Short mmCIF file of C-alpha atoms in Angstrom, two decimals:
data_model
loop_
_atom_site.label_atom_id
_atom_site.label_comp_id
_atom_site.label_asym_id
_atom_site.label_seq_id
_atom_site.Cartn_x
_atom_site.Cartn_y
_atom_site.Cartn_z
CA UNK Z 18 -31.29 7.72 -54.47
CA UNK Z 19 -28.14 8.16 -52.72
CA UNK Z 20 -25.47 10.87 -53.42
CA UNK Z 21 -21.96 11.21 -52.99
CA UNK Z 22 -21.78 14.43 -51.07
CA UNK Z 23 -23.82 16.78 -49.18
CA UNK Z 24 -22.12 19.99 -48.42
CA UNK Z 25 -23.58 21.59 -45.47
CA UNK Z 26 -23.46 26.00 -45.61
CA UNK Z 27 -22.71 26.98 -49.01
CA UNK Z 28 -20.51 30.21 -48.44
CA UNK Z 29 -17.17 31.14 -49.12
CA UNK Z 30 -16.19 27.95 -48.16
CA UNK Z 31 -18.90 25.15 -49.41
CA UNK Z 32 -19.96 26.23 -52.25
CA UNK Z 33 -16.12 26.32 -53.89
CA UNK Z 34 -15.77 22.88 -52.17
CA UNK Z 35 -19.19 21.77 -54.14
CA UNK Z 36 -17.76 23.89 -57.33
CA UNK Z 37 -14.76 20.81 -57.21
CA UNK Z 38 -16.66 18.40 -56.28
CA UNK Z 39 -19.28 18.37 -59.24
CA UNK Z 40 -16.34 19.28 -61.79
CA UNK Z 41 -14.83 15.67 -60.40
CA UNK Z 42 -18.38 14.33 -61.58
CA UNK Z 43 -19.07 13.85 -57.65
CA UNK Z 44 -22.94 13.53 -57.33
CA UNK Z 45 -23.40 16.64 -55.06
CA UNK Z 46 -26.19 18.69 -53.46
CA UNK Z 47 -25.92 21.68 -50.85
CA UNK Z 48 -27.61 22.27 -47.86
CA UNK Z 49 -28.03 25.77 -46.60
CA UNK Z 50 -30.32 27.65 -43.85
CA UNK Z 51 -30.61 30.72 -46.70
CA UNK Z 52 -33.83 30.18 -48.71
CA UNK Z 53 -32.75 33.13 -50.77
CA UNK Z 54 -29.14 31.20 -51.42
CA UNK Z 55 -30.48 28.11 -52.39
CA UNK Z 56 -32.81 29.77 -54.93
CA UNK Z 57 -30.20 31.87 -56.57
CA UNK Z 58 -28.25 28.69 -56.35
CA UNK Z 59 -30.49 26.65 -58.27
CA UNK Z 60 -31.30 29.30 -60.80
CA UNK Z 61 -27.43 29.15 -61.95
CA UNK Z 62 -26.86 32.73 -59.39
CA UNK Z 63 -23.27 33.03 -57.57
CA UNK Z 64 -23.58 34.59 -54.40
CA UNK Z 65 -19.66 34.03 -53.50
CA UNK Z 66 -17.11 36.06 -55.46
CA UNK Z 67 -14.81 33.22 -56.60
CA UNK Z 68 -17.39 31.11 -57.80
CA UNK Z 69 -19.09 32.98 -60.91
CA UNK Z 70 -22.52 32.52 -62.40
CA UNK Z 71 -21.51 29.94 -64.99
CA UNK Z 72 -20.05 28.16 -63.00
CA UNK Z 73 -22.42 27.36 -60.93
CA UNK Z 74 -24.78 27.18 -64.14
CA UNK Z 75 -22.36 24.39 -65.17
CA UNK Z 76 -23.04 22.75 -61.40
CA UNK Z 77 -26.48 22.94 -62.15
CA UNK Z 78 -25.89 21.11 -65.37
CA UNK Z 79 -24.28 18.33 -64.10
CA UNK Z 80 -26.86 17.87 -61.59
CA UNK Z 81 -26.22 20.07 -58.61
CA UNK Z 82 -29.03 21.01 -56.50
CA UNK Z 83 -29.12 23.11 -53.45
CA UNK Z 84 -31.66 22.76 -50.76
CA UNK Z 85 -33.10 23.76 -47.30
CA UNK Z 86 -34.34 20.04 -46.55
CA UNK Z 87 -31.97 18.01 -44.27
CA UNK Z 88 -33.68 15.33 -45.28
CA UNK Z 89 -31.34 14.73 -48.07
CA UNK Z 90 -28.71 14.26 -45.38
CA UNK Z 91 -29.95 10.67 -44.74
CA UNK Z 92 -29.13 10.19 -48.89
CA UNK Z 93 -25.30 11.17 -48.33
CA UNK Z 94 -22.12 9.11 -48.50
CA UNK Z 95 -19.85 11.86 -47.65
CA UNK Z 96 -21.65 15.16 -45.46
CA UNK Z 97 -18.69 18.28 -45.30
CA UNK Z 98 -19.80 20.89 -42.70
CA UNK Z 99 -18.23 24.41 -44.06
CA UNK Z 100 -20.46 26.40 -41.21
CA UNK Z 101 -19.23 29.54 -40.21
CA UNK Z 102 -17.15 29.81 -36.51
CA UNK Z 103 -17.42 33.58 -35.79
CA UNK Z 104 -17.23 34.92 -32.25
CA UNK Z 105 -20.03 36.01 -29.58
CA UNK Z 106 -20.54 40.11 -29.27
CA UNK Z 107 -18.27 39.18 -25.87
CA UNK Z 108 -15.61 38.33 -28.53
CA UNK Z 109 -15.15 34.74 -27.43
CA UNK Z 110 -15.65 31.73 -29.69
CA UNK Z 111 -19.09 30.89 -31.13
CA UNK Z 112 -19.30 27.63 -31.85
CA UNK Z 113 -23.35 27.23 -32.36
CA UNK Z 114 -23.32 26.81 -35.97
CA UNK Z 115 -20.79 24.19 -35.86
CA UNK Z 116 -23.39 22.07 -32.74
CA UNK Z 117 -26.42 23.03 -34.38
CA UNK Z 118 -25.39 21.50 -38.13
CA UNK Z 119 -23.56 18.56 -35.91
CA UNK Z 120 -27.39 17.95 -34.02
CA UNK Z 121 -28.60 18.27 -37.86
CA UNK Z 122 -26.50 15.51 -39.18
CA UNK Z 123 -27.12 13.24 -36.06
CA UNK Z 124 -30.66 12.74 -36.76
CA UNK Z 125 -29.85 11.38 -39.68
CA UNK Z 126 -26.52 9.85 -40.00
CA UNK Z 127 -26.10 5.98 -41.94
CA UNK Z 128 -23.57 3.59 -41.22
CA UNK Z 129 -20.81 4.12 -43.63
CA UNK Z 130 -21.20 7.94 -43.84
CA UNK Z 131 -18.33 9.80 -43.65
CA UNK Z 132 -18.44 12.95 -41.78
CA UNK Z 133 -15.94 15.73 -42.64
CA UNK Z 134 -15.52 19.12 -40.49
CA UNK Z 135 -14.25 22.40 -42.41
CA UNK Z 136 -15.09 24.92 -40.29
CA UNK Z 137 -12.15 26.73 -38.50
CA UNK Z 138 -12.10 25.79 -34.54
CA UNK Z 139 -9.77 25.28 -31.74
CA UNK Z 140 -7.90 21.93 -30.88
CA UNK Z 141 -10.44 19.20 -29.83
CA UNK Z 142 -13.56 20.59 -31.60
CA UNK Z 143 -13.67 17.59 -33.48
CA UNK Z 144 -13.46 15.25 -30.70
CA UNK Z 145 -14.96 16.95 -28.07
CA UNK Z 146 -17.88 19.02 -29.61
CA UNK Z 147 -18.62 17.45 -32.75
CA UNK Z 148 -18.09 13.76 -32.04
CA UNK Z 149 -19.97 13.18 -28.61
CA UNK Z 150 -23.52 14.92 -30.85
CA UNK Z 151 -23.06 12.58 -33.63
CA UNK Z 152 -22.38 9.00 -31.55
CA UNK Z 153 -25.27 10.55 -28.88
CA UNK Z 154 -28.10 11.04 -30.76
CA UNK Z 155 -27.32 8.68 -34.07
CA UNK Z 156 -26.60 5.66 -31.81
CA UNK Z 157 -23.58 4.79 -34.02
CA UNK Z 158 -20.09 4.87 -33.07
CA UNK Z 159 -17.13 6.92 -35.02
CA UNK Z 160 -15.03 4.43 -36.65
CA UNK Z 161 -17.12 1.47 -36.60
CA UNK Z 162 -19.92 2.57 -38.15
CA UNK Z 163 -19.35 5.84 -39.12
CA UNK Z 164 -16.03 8.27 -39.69
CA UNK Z 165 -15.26 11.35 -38.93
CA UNK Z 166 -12.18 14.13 -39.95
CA UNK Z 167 -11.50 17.37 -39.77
CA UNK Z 168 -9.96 19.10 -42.97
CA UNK Z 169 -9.40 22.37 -42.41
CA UNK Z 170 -10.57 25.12 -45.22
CA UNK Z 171 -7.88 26.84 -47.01
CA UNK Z 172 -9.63 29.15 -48.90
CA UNK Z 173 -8.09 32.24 -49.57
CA UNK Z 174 -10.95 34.82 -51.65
CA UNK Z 175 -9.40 36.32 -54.51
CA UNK Z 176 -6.22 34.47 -55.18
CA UNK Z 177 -6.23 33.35 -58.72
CA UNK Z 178 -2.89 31.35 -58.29
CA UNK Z 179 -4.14 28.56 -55.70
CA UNK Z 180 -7.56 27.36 -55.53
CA UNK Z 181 -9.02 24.00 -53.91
CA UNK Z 182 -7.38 22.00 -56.78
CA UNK Z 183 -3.73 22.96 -56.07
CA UNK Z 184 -3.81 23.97 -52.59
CA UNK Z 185 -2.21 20.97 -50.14
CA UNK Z 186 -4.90 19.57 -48.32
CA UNK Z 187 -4.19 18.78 -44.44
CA UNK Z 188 -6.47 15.24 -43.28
CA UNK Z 189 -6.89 14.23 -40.01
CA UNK Z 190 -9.04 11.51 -38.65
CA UNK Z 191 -10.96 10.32 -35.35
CA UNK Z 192 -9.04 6.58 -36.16
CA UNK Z 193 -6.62 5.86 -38.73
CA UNK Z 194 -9.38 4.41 -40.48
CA UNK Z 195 -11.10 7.53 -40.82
CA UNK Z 196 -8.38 9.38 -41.72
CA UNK Z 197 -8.09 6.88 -45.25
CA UNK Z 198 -11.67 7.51 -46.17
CA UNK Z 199 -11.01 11.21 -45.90
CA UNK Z 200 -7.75 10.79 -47.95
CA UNK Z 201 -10.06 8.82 -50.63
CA UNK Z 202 -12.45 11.35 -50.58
CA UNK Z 203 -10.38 14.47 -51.37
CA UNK Z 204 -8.20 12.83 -53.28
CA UNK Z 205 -10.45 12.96 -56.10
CA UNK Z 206 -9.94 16.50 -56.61
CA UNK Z 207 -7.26 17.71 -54.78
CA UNK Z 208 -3.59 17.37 -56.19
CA UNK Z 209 -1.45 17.13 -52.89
CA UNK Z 210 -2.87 15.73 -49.42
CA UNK Z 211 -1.17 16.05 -45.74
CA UNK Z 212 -2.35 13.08 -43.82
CA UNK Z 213 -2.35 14.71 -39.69
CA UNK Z 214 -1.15 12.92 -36.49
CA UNK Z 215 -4.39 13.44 -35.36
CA UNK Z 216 -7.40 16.02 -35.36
CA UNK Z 217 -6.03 18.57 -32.92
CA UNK Z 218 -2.84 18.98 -34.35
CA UNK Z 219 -4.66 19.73 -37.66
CA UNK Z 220 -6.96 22.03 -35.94
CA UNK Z 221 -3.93 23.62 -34.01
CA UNK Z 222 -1.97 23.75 -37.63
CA UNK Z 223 -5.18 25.52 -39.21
CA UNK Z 224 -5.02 28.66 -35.96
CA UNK Z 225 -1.22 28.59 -36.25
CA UNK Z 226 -1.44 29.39 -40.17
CA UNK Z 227 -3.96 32.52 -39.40
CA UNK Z 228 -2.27 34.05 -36.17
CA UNK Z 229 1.61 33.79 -37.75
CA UNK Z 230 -0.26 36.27 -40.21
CA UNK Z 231 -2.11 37.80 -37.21
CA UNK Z 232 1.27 38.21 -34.93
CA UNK Z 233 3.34 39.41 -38.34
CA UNK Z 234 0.77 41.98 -39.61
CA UNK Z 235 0.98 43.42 -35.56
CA UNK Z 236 4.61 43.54 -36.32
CA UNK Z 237 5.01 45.60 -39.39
CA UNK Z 238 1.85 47.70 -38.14
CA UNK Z 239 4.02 48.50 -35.02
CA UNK Z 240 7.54 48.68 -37.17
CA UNK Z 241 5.94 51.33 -39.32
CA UNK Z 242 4.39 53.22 -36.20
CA UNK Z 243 8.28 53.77 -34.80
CA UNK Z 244 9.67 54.26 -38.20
CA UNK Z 245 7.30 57.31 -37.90
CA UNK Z 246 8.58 58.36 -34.90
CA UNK Z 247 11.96 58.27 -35.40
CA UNK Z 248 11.27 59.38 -39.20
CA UNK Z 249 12.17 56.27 -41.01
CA UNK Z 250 10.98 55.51 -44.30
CA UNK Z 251 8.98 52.04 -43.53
CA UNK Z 252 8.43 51.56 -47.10
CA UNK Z 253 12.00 51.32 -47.94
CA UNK Z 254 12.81 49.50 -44.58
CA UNK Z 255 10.07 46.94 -45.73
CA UNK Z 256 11.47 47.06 -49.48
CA UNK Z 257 15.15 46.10 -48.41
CA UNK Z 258 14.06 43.10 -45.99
CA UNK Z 259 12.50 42.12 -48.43
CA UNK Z 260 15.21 41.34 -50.63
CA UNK Z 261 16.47 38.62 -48.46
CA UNK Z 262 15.36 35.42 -49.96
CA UNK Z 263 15.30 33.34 -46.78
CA UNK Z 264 14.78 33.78 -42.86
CA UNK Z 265 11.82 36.83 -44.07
CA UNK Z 266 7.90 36.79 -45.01
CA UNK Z 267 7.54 40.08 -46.12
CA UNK Z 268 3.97 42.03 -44.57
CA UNK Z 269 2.83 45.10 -45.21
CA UNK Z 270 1.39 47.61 -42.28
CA UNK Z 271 -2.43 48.78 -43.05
CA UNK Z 272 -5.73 50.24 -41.48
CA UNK Z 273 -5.76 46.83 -38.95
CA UNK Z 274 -7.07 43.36 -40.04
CA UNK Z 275 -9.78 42.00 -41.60
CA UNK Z 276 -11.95 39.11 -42.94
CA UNK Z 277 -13.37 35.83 -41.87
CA UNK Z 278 -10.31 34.53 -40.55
CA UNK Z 279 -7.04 36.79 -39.54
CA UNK Z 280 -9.00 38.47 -36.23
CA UNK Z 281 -10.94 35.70 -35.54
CA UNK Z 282 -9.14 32.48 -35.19
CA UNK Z 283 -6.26 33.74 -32.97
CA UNK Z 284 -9.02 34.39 -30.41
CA UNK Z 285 -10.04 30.59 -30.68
CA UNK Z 286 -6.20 29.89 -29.89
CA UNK Z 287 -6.33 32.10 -26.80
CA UNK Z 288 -9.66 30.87 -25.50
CA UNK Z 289 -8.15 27.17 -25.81
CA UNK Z 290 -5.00 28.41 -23.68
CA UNK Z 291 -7.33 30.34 -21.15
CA UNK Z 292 -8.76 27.29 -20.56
CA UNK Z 293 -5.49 24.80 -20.05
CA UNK Z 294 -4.20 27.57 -17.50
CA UNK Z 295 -1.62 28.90 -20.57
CA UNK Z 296 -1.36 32.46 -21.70
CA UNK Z 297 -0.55 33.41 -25.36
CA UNK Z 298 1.42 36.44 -24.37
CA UNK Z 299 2.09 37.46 -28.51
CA UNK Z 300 -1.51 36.62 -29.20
CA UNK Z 301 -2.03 39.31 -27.00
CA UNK Z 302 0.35 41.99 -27.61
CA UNK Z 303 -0.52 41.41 -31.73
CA UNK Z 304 -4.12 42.34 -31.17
CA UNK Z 305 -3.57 45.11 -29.36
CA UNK Z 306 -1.43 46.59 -31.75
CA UNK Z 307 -3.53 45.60 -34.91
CA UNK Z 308 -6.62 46.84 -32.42
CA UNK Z 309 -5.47 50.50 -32.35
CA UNK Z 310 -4.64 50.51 -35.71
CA UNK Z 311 -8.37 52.39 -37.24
CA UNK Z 312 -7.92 54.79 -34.36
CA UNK Z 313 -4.52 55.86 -35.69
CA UNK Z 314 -5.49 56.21 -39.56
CA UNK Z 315 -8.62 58.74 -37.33
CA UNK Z 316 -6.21 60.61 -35.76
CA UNK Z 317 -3.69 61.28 -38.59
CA UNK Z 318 -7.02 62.17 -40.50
CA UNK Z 319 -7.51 64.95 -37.77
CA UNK Z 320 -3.98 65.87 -38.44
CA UNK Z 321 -4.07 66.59 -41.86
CA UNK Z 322 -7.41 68.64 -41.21
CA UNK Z 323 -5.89 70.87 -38.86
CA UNK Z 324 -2.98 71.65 -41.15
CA UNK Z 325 -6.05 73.49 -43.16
CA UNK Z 326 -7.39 74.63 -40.07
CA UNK Z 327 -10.69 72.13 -40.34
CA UNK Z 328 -11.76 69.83 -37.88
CA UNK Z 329 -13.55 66.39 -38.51
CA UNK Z 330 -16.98 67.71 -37.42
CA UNK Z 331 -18.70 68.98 -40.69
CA UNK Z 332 -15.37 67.76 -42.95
CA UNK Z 333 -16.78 65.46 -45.94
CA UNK Z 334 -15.07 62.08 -46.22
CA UNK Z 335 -14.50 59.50 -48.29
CA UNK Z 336 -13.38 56.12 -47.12
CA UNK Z 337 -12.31 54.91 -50.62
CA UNK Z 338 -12.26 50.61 -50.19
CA UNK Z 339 -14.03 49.07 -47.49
CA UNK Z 340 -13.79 45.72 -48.53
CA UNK Z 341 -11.27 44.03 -46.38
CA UNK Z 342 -9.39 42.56 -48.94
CA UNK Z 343 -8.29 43.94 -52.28
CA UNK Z 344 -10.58 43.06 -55.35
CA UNK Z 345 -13.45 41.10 -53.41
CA UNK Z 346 -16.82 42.02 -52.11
CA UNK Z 347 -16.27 40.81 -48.37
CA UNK Z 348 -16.59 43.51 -45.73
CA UNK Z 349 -16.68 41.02 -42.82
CA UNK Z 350 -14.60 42.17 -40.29
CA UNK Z 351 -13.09 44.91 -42.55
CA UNK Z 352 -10.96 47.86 -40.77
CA UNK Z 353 -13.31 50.17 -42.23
CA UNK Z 354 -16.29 49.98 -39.90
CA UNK Z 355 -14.29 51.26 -36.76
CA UNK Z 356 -12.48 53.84 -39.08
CA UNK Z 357 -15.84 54.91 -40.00
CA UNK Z 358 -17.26 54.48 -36.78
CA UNK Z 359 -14.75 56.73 -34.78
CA UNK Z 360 -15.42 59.51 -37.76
CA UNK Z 361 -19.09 59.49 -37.71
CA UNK Z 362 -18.89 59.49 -33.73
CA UNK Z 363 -16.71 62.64 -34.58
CA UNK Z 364 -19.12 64.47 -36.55
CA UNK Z 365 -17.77 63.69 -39.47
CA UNK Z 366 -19.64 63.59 -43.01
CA UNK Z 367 -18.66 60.10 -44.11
CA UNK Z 368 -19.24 58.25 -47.89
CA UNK Z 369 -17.66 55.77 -49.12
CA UNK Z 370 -16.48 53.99 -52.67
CA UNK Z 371 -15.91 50.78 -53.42
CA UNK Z 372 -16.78 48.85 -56.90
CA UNK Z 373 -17.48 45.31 -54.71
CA UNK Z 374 -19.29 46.65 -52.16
CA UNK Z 375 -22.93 47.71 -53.20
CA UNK Z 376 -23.80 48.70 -49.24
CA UNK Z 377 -21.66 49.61 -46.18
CA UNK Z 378 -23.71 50.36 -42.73
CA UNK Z 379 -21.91 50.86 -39.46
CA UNK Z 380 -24.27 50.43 -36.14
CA UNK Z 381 -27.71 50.78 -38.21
CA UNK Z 382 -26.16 54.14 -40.00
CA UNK Z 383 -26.26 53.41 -43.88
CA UNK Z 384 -23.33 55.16 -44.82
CA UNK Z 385 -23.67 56.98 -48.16
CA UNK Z 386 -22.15 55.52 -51.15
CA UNK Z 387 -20.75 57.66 -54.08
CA UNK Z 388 -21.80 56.34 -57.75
CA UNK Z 389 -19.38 59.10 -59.60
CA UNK Z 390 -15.99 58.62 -58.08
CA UNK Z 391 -14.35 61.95 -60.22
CA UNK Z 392 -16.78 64.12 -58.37
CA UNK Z 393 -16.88 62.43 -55.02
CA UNK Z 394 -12.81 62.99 -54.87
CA UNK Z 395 -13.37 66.62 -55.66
CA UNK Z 396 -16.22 67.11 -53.39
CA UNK Z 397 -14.64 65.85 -50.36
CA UNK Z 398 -12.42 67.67 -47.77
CA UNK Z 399 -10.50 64.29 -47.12
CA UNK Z 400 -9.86 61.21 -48.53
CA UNK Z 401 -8.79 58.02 -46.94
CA UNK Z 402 -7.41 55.05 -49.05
CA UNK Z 403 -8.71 51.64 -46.69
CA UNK Z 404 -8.33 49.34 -49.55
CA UNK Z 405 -6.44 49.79 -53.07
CA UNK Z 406 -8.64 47.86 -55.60
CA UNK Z 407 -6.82 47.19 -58.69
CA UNK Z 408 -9.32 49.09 -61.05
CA UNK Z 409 -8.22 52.74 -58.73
CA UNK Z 410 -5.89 54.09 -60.72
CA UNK Z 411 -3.96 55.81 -57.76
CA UNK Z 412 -2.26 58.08 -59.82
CA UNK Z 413 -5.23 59.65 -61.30
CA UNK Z 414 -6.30 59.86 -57.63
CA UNK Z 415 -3.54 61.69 -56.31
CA UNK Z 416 -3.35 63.75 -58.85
CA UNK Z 417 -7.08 64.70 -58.93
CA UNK Z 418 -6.49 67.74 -56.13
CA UNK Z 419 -8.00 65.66 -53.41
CA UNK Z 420 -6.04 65.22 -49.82
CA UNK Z 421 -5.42 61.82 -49.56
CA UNK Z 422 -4.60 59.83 -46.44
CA UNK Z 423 -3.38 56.37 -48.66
CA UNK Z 424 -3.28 53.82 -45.83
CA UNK Z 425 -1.78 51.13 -47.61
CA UNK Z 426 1.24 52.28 -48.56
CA UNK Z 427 3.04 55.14 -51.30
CA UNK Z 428 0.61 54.42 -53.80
CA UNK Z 429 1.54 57.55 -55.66
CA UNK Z 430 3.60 60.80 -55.36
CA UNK Z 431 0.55 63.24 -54.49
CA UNK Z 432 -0.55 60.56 -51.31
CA UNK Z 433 0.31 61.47 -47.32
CA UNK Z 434 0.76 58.59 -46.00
CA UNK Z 435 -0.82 56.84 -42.76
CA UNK Z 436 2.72 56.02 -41.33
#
């Protein structure tokens, strides 16, 4: 029996995109390399944050299935890739999910199928990585017998304004036939569509999105560093620009950048330049700032020691929020592993609290997590604010006699701020 859609890597990214799909009464089934995701999966468990048990419970209803099998591939009319596009421990683009789950489609690809890639990647992934595996080994040719478009993911974790539904959707295709069958398809569940030129300017639109955030987050982190030099108040710089209702995106300065996305896919924009002789000269001065960033919110930490005549050898503390985004479980790329990093390589006695995160380890050392937060803040000699989950209650914090380094801004009167 055939399906409508086979969603290939059910994280962050696939399994909201099956979520839609089966509440648009899309016949849907996921394919993942995780035998432990697929089971929770199929016993109604959520494994991503913005997709909660019953909802997937109601996926399950409807039909939903999750499997390890490719074999269901050759059932599909519609196969999504949402594989992840991380980077090598050189730091340069990885892009062996994305061939691998290409090779894994090729083997058994139909005539008809339509072929979408999610996964984040620089211009001419599509056409020059993706496409040559699937017309190689299949023996069919992209849009003749088969289409193929890249739709980049837009999924931002924890935003409970836009989801898939109301989020514009950009389409590209490999023809302009292509491109309609991917308009079809979305358009099922998603409100408002943006049809592409062509696949690498949709790629290119997906790493311009994620490195204006990149190069502006470098900005204020940098702003904020002078304003401490010259003894500025950033926060009331940052509060008056940010008045102005046009020409300004206001951005807040932090511990550095993290997640999936924001240090990642500027690196798959630079890569891409290396290689056409061109040199993304911001690309590069943003990551060095955002780069130096944990090393800073270390050194102030040493600073506020010394002012009590302690050093960070043998000092107790407590990274409080080492998720890298506020209110979700995802630690991927958070600031908080070189933070902690640089203090345990210090000496220091490091523990950390976060409600989302059950376990934090940095280079194979399980870092210690506090269950009672009351007497964790009175036990430490310092504590550092990485991430300011909406359940803190920062005033209670400040107030509770601990010396607290707040990172993210003047959370309350009894923080010292980073910058």
């Amino acid at each position: 029996m055939s399906v409508d859609l086979v969603v290939v890597g059910l994280g962050y990214v696939g399994l909201p995109l099956a979520s839609a799909a089966c509440t648009a009464e899309l016949r849907t089934v996921g394919l993942d390399v995780s035998d432990e995701v697929v089971a929770g999966l199929n016993a109604g468990r959520s494994h991503v944050g913005d997709v909660p048990h019953e909802a997937v419970a109601e996926m399950v209803a409807a039909g939903f299935t999750a499997t390890t099998d490719p074999a269901v591939l050759g059932t599909a009319d519609t196969i999504v890739l949402c594989v992840p596009t991380g980077l090598s421990p050189a730091g340069e683009p990885d892009l062996s999910a994305v061939r691998r789950a290409a090779e894994t489609v090729a083997a058994r690809l139909r005539t008809g199928t339509l072929v979408v890639l999610e996964s984040t990647s620089h211009p001419g992934t599509t056409e020059e990585v993706v496409r040559p595996i699937l017309e190689r080994a299949s023996g069919l040719r992209v849009g003749e017998d088969f289409h193929l478009v890249y739709s980049p993911e837009r999924i931002d974790p924890g935003n409970e304004r836009f989801s898939m539904h109301n989020t514009p959707k950009i389409i590209s295709g490999c023809t302009p036939l292509c491109a309609k069958y991917g308009v079809a398809f979305y358009g099922r569940f998603v409100e408002s569509l943006v049809v592409s030129r062509g696949t690498r300017e949709a790629e290119m639109a997906k790493l311009l999105e994620n490195s204006y955030r990149y190069v502006n987050i470098a900005l204020v982190n940098e702003v904020a560093l002078f304003c401490d030099r010259m003894g500025i108040d950033v926060w009331d710089v940052l509060h008056c620009a940010g008045t102005k209702p046009f020409g300004f995106a206001p951005f807040q300065p932090g511990p550095g950048v993290g997640g999936h996305c924001i240090p990642v896919d500027p690196r798959y924009l630079e890569s891409k330049a290396r290689s056409a002789g061109f040199t993304f000269d911001t690309l590069s001065a943003a990551r060095a700032v955002n780069e130096r960033m944990p090393s800073h919110v270390v050194l102030r930490a040493a600073e506020l020691l010394a002012a009590r005549a302690r050093t960070l050898a043998g000092s107790k503390i407590l990274l409080l929020g080492v998720a890298y985004k506020r209110d979700v479980a995802d630690t991927r790329e958070s600031p908080a592993y070189p933070v902690a990093e640089e203090l345990l390589t210090r000496g220091a006695d490091v523990s950390f609290h976060d409600p989302e995160v059950a376990e934090f380890e940095v280079d194979g050392h399980r870092v210690r997590k506090e269950q009672r937060l009351p007497e964790a803040l009175s036990d430490a000699d310092l504590v550092v604010l990485l991430q300011a989950h909406s359940c803190y209650d920062l005033v209670e914090i400040s107030n509770s006699g601990c010396t607290l380094l707040d990172t993210r801004g003047k959370s309350a009167g009894g923080a010292v701020t980073l910058l």
